[in-house]
Amino acid sequence: MIYSRIAGTGSQLPDKVVSNHDLEQIMDTSDQWIRERTGICERRIAADTETSATLAEEACRKAIETADVDPAEIDLFVVGTTTPDLVFPSVACLVQKKLGLPDCGAMDVNAACSGFIYALSVADKYIRCGDARKVLVCGTETLSRITNWKKRDTAVLFGDGAGAVVLEASEQPGILSTHVHANGDYKDLLTTKVGVSRGWDGMAESDGIPELFMKGNEVFKVAVRTLGRIVQETLSANKLEKSDLDWLIPHQANLRIIAAMARMLDMNMDHVVVTVDRHGNTSAASVPLALDEAVRDGRIKRGDMLMLEAFGGGFTWGSALIRY
Ligand SMILES: CC(C)(COP(=O)(O)OP(=O)(O)OC[C@H]1O[C@@H](n2cnc3c(N)ncnc32)[C@H](O)[C@@H]1OP(=O)(O)O)[C@@H](O)C(=O)NCCC(=O)NCCS
């Protein structure tokens, strides 16, 4: 039996820090409201020279270095993003040759905030079926570019960044299972109202950007319910108990959602990796950013059992159970 295992992780954040107090200067909000409702204190925002591709490139470079693999041996490159630099070529294609990858398959996966979990599931399947031995997987986003900075209901929530992992074939697990789901009936709760094929008619009402809209409290309720179901599905599929988990690495949208998941899993918060306070919601980048942080600071160790989960626009949701 072939499994995939994480050989190395990497991440990249823009230098620019925007605090809640900075936002108080440009919109009708308060540090107290943002902290109490979301747990966010600050977020990183891309400079004009930074894009989803440049952040991805750095995160991937670090993951390749940590994994100590030759980039020429990578068989596939999968990037989860919903804010690509261009309609095409994909972020994966823009970055591929800069990293020294061969003419391997390179693609973006758009599953909004679940993009990294979706990308990881594709990579895992390629390795399990024997079509690839080493796969580079990245989640990268610049949601600040589709945020309307005059609107307090969304502008306080998001940030930019990228995270990456190198997966390699192994006789030992590794990734035990991945689970992905979607339900397009919820398409209007978290969306952009303009797009390529639909056209750009709505741009004027959103200050000339393809603005992100969210019905926050409705998303909140579905997210908690749905994530509760998927972590249970993931444990059941592996015949494991909540107590078998060492770490929860959740999508970082809101500290209250993260805390609800920890309660459902009977996990103490010191076994939950939290970055939302410093990163905000970085969409597809949030899970690999959190993973890389906890691996690098020594909290996550080889052999630990990790539950990764994410939820986002679509709606999409997904999970991965990993023996690190
Ligand atoms: C967005 C979110 C933080 C809002 O928190 P909430 O408790 O649901 O707050 P509501 O939207 O009900 O708004 C409550 C009040 O705060 C106000 N408010 C909204 N944003 C505000 C801000 N930044 N600062 C101050 N007040 C704000 C609202 O206008 C509303 O005022 P009202 O009661 O006078 O009408 C929360 O709903 C959330 O995190 N949703 C889920 C996001 C998510 O999981 N996304 C996952 C996919 S990416």
XYZ file of C-alpha atoms and ligand atoms in Angstrom:
372
model
C 0.000 0.000 0.000
C 1.310 3.467 -0.920
C 0.524 6.439 1.300
C 1.507 10.070 1.055
C 3.307 11.776 3.916
C 4.261 15.385 4.576
C 7.988 15.729 3.925
C 8.214 19.476 4.566
C 6.188 22.639 5.148
C 6.659 26.338 4.363
C 4.780 29.617 4.529
C 5.005 33.261 3.602
C 3.290 36.360 4.974
C 3.458 39.934 3.691
C 5.490 42.288 5.920
C 2.729 44.866 6.240
C 0.764 44.495 9.480
C -2.666 46.151 9.716
C -4.014 46.230 13.272
C -7.578 46.670 14.434
C -6.571 50.147 15.605
C -5.440 50.958 12.049
C -8.891 49.932 10.814
C -10.567 52.131 13.444
C -8.988 55.077 11.592
C -10.655 54.267 8.259
C -14.044 52.754 9.170
C -16.706 52.734 11.887
C -15.425 49.782 13.923
C -13.577 49.093 17.159
C -10.747 46.875 18.295
C -13.068 45.543 20.995
C -15.840 44.534 18.529
C -13.380 42.781 16.202
C -11.631 40.899 19.024
C -14.864 39.838 20.730
C -16.667 38.715 17.558
C -13.739 37.189 15.670
C -10.601 36.879 17.827
C -8.650 38.866 15.220
C -6.119 41.468 16.445
C -4.196 42.119 13.234
C -3.715 40.801 9.710
C -1.016 40.935 7.004
C -1.771 42.784 3.776
C 0.115 42.293 0.498
C 2.227 45.167 -0.833
C 1.652 46.353 -4.410
C 4.539 44.147 -5.550
C 3.133 41.039 -3.832
C 0.547 38.745 -5.408
C -0.845 35.288 -4.749
C 1.909 33.939 -7.046
C 4.816 35.731 -5.310
C 3.597 34.620 -1.870
C 3.126 31.059 -3.167
C 6.622 31.034 -4.630
C 8.252 31.861 -1.288
C 6.076 29.444 0.714
C 6.840 26.647 -1.764
C 10.560 27.414 -1.772
C 10.630 26.991 2.020
C 8.588 23.765 1.876
C 10.953 22.297 -0.749
C 13.972 23.324 1.347
C 12.548 21.812 4.534
C 11.582 18.614 2.740
C 15.113 18.515 1.320
C 13.894 17.356 -2.087
C 15.237 18.231 -5.511
C 12.568 20.402 -7.228
C 13.357 18.542 -10.470
C 11.829 15.427 -8.847
C 8.400 16.995 -8.218
C 5.782 15.149 -10.278
C 2.793 17.448 -9.762
C 2.061 20.962 -8.449
C -1.407 21.800 -7.093
C -2.341 25.248 -5.806
C -5.520 26.088 -3.906
C -6.472 29.709 -4.565
C -9.520 31.804 -5.227
C -7.524 34.978 -5.897
C -5.173 34.026 -8.762
C -2.963 36.704 -10.349
C -4.600 36.139 -13.736
C -7.588 34.292 -15.173
C -4.895 32.186 -16.803
C -2.150 31.011 -16.724
C -2.820 29.581 -13.277
C -0.767 30.540 -10.229
C 0.731 27.037 -10.427
C 1.991 27.727 -13.962
C 3.267 31.211 -13.045
C 5.361 29.789 -10.214
C 6.365 26.362 -11.579
C 9.541 27.310 -13.458
C 10.656 29.873 -10.874
C 10.887 26.970 -8.427
C 12.847 24.813 -10.865
C 10.073 22.249 -11.275
C 10.157 20.040 -14.384
C 7.386 20.027 -17.022
C 5.123 18.359 -14.476
C 1.368 18.896 -14.278
C 0.556 22.239 -12.650
C -2.950 23.395 -11.774
C -5.019 25.649 -9.551
C -7.997 24.380 -7.586
C -10.707 26.887 -6.666
C -12.648 25.794 -3.605
C -12.481 29.157 -1.774
C -11.362 28.726 1.854
C -11.311 24.919 1.463
C -8.853 25.222 -1.441
C -5.831 23.809 0.364
C -7.727 20.759 1.657
C -9.094 20.136 -1.841
C -5.579 20.525 -3.333
C -4.166 18.190 -0.675
C -6.809 15.579 -1.486
C -5.913 15.696 -5.208
C -2.217 15.345 -4.395
C -2.848 12.473 -1.971
C -4.887 10.571 -4.568
C -2.151 10.976 -7.227
C 0.403 9.509 -4.846
C -1.847 6.696 -3.608
C -2.639 5.525 -7.136
C 1.058 5.518 -8.020
C 0.974 8.284 -10.663
C 3.193 10.600 -8.607
C 5.899 10.170 -5.965
C 6.436 13.795 -4.920
C 3.770 16.500 -5.075
C 4.014 20.174 -4.122
C 0.769 21.540 -2.623
C 0.121 25.190 -1.834
C -2.672 27.423 -0.554
C -2.210 31.092 -1.437
C -4.479 34.124 -1.290
C -4.646 37.892 -1.548
C -8.200 38.411 -0.361
C -7.322 42.038 0.374
C -7.666 42.578 -3.394
C -11.370 41.637 -3.338
C -12.114 43.345 -0.017
C -14.005 46.615 0.016
C -12.022 48.649 2.549
C -15.025 50.870 3.226
C -17.187 47.997 4.495
C -16.690 47.003 8.108
C -18.692 43.778 7.882
C -16.055 42.154 5.645
C -12.912 44.346 5.694
C -12.018 43.482 9.298
C -12.007 39.737 8.631
C -9.463 38.955 5.928
C -5.706 38.865 5.378
C -3.136 37.666 2.829
C -0.581 34.853 2.892
C 0.514 31.463 1.568
C 1.407 28.056 2.951
C 2.768 24.928 1.282
C 3.691 21.305 1.854
C 5.701 18.733 -0.075
C 4.022 15.326 -0.079
C 6.008 12.218 -0.879
C 5.159 8.550 -1.322
C 5.699 6.413 1.760
C 5.013 2.888 2.943
C 3.782 4.321 6.254
C 0.895 6.796 6.610
C 0.978 9.790 6.275
C -2.325 11.068 5.197
C -4.886 8.590 6.485
C -7.839 10.078 4.635
C -9.134 13.243 3.003
C -12.794 14.230 2.690
C -14.234 16.928 0.437
C -17.813 18.156 0.025
C -19.748 21.037 -1.501
C -23.298 22.382 -1.657
C -23.893 25.061 -4.278
C -27.348 25.829 -2.869
C -25.517 28.198 -0.526
C -23.815 30.115 -3.355
C -25.329 33.494 -2.400
C -24.182 33.573 1.234
C -20.498 34.054 0.386
C -19.728 35.255 -3.123
C -18.480 37.863 -5.560
C -21.254 39.318 -7.679
C -19.117 39.802 -10.771
C -16.870 37.493 -12.758
C -15.361 36.695 -16.090
C -18.141 34.895 -17.933
C -20.999 36.579 -16.071
C -19.416 39.990 -16.828
C -18.302 42.953 -14.753
C -21.565 44.929 -14.632
C -21.674 44.976 -10.839
C -18.236 46.578 -10.492
C -19.524 50.139 -10.089
C -21.517 49.279 -6.952
C -18.440 47.732 -5.364
C -15.937 50.546 -5.938
C -14.391 48.988 -9.032
C -13.220 45.708 -7.485
C -14.726 42.201 -7.709
C -15.909 42.591 -4.134
C -16.466 39.744 -1.692
C -19.935 39.677 -0.073
C -20.814 37.572 2.967
C -23.916 37.082 5.102
C -21.695 36.524 8.107
C -24.108 35.274 10.746
C -25.800 32.818 8.345
C -22.401 31.503 7.221
C -21.394 31.157 10.863
C -24.282 28.819 11.738
C -23.834 26.544 8.712
C -20.050 26.474 9.204
C -20.265 25.226 12.813
C -22.866 22.565 11.939
C -21.070 21.370 8.819
C -17.595 21.248 10.327
C -19.001 19.280 13.258
C -20.291 16.686 10.786
C -17.087 16.414 8.778
C -14.766 15.878 11.727
C -17.072 13.076 12.890
C -17.136 11.594 9.356
C -13.322 11.720 9.296
C -12.889 9.990 12.650
C -15.492 7.323 11.775
C -13.860 6.598 8.408
C -10.655 5.785 10.269
C -12.340 4.038 13.217
C -10.749 6.538 15.571
C -12.005 8.362 18.659
C -11.768 12.060 19.469
C -9.189 11.176 22.104
C -6.851 9.825 19.386
C -6.266 13.354 18.056
C -3.208 15.310 19.142
C -3.826 18.526 17.179
C -6.681 20.345 15.509
C -5.533 22.588 12.652
C -8.691 24.399 11.648
C -9.471 26.958 8.983
C -8.916 30.326 10.645
C -12.104 32.305 9.996
C -13.307 33.093 13.489
C -12.033 32.143 16.943
C -15.598 31.380 18.076
C -15.993 28.776 15.308
C -12.587 27.315 16.175
C -13.502 27.120 19.876
C -16.820 25.434 19.015
C -14.934 22.788 17.029
C -12.518 22.231 19.904
C -15.481 21.720 22.278
C -17.075 19.226 19.874
C -13.818 17.278 19.769
C -13.316 17.529 23.562
C -9.981 19.186 22.834
C -8.299 21.679 25.071
C -7.489 24.924 23.200
C -3.793 24.346 23.797
C -4.082 21.456 21.326
C -5.616 23.713 18.679
C -3.355 25.725 16.390
C -4.651 29.301 16.308
C -3.288 31.983 13.981
C -6.490 33.930 13.281
C -5.511 36.478 15.944
C -2.452 37.511 13.886
C -3.390 36.507 10.325
C -7.147 37.049 10.077
C -8.876 34.800 7.565
C -6.384 33.988 4.794
C -8.802 31.619 3.029
C -6.998 28.727 1.302
C -3.719 29.758 2.954
C -4.949 29.537 6.531
C -4.573 25.797 7.195
C -1.055 25.383 5.709
C 0.055 28.621 7.406
C -1.102 27.277 10.776
C 0.453 23.868 10.098
C 3.818 25.379 9.176
C 3.837 27.621 12.230
C 3.192 24.751 14.646
C 5.709 22.454 12.925
C 8.430 25.120 12.970
C 7.906 26.126 16.605
C 8.092 22.466 17.641
C 4.502 21.976 18.862
C 3.706 19.402 16.174
C 6.071 16.444 16.225
C 6.552 13.418 13.984
C 3.978 10.778 14.873
C 1.313 13.254 16.087
C -2.262 12.756 14.841
C -3.572 15.883 13.104
C -7.105 16.843 12.085
C -7.187 19.528 9.386
C -10.546 21.080 8.449
C -11.847 23.988 6.374
C -15.079 25.602 5.238
C -15.674 28.278 2.618
C -17.602 29.845 -0.232
C -19.600 27.512 -2.419
C -20.195 26.238 0.166
C -17.227 23.898 0.159
C -15.798 22.018 3.095
C -13.165 19.389 3.681
C -10.879 17.632 6.131
C -7.723 15.574 6.309
C -6.560 13.175 8.993
C -2.777 12.967 9.101
C -0.197 10.991 11.069
C 2.523 13.644 10.874
C -18.734 38.083 10.296
C -18.949 37.816 11.790
C -17.680 38.068 12.551
C -20.009 38.806 12.295
O -20.285 38.543 13.659
P -21.797 38.449 14.165
O -21.739 38.202 15.595
O -22.470 37.399 13.303
O -22.335 39.894 13.885
P -23.549 40.380 12.959
O -23.199 40.252 11.523
O -24.802 39.734 13.448
O -23.581 41.923 13.323
C -23.855 42.377 14.657
C -23.782 43.892 14.694
O -22.423 44.322 14.550
C -22.328 45.283 13.491
N -21.035 45.118 12.836
C -20.716 44.342 11.780
N -19.412 44.455 11.493
C -18.897 45.316 12.400
C -17.609 45.831 12.634
N -16.548 45.483 11.882
N -17.426 46.686 13.651
C -18.453 47.066 14.439
N -19.708 46.607 14.266
C -19.927 45.743 13.263
C -23.483 44.960 12.572
O -23.831 46.099 11.809
C -24.559 44.573 13.564
O -25.120 45.750 14.110
P -26.697 45.813 14.496
O -26.876 44.781 15.581
O -26.851 47.213 14.972
O -27.439 45.493 13.247
C -19.416 36.373 12.022
O -20.750 36.235 11.605
C -18.593 35.353 11.304
O -17.457 35.121 11.624
N -19.184 34.651 10.335
C -18.597 33.505 9.706
C -17.450 33.814 8.841
C -16.934 32.514 8.320
O -16.894 31.520 8.982
N -16.533 32.419 7.133
C -16.101 31.110 6.698
C -15.871 31.044 5.357
S -14.589 32.126 4.892
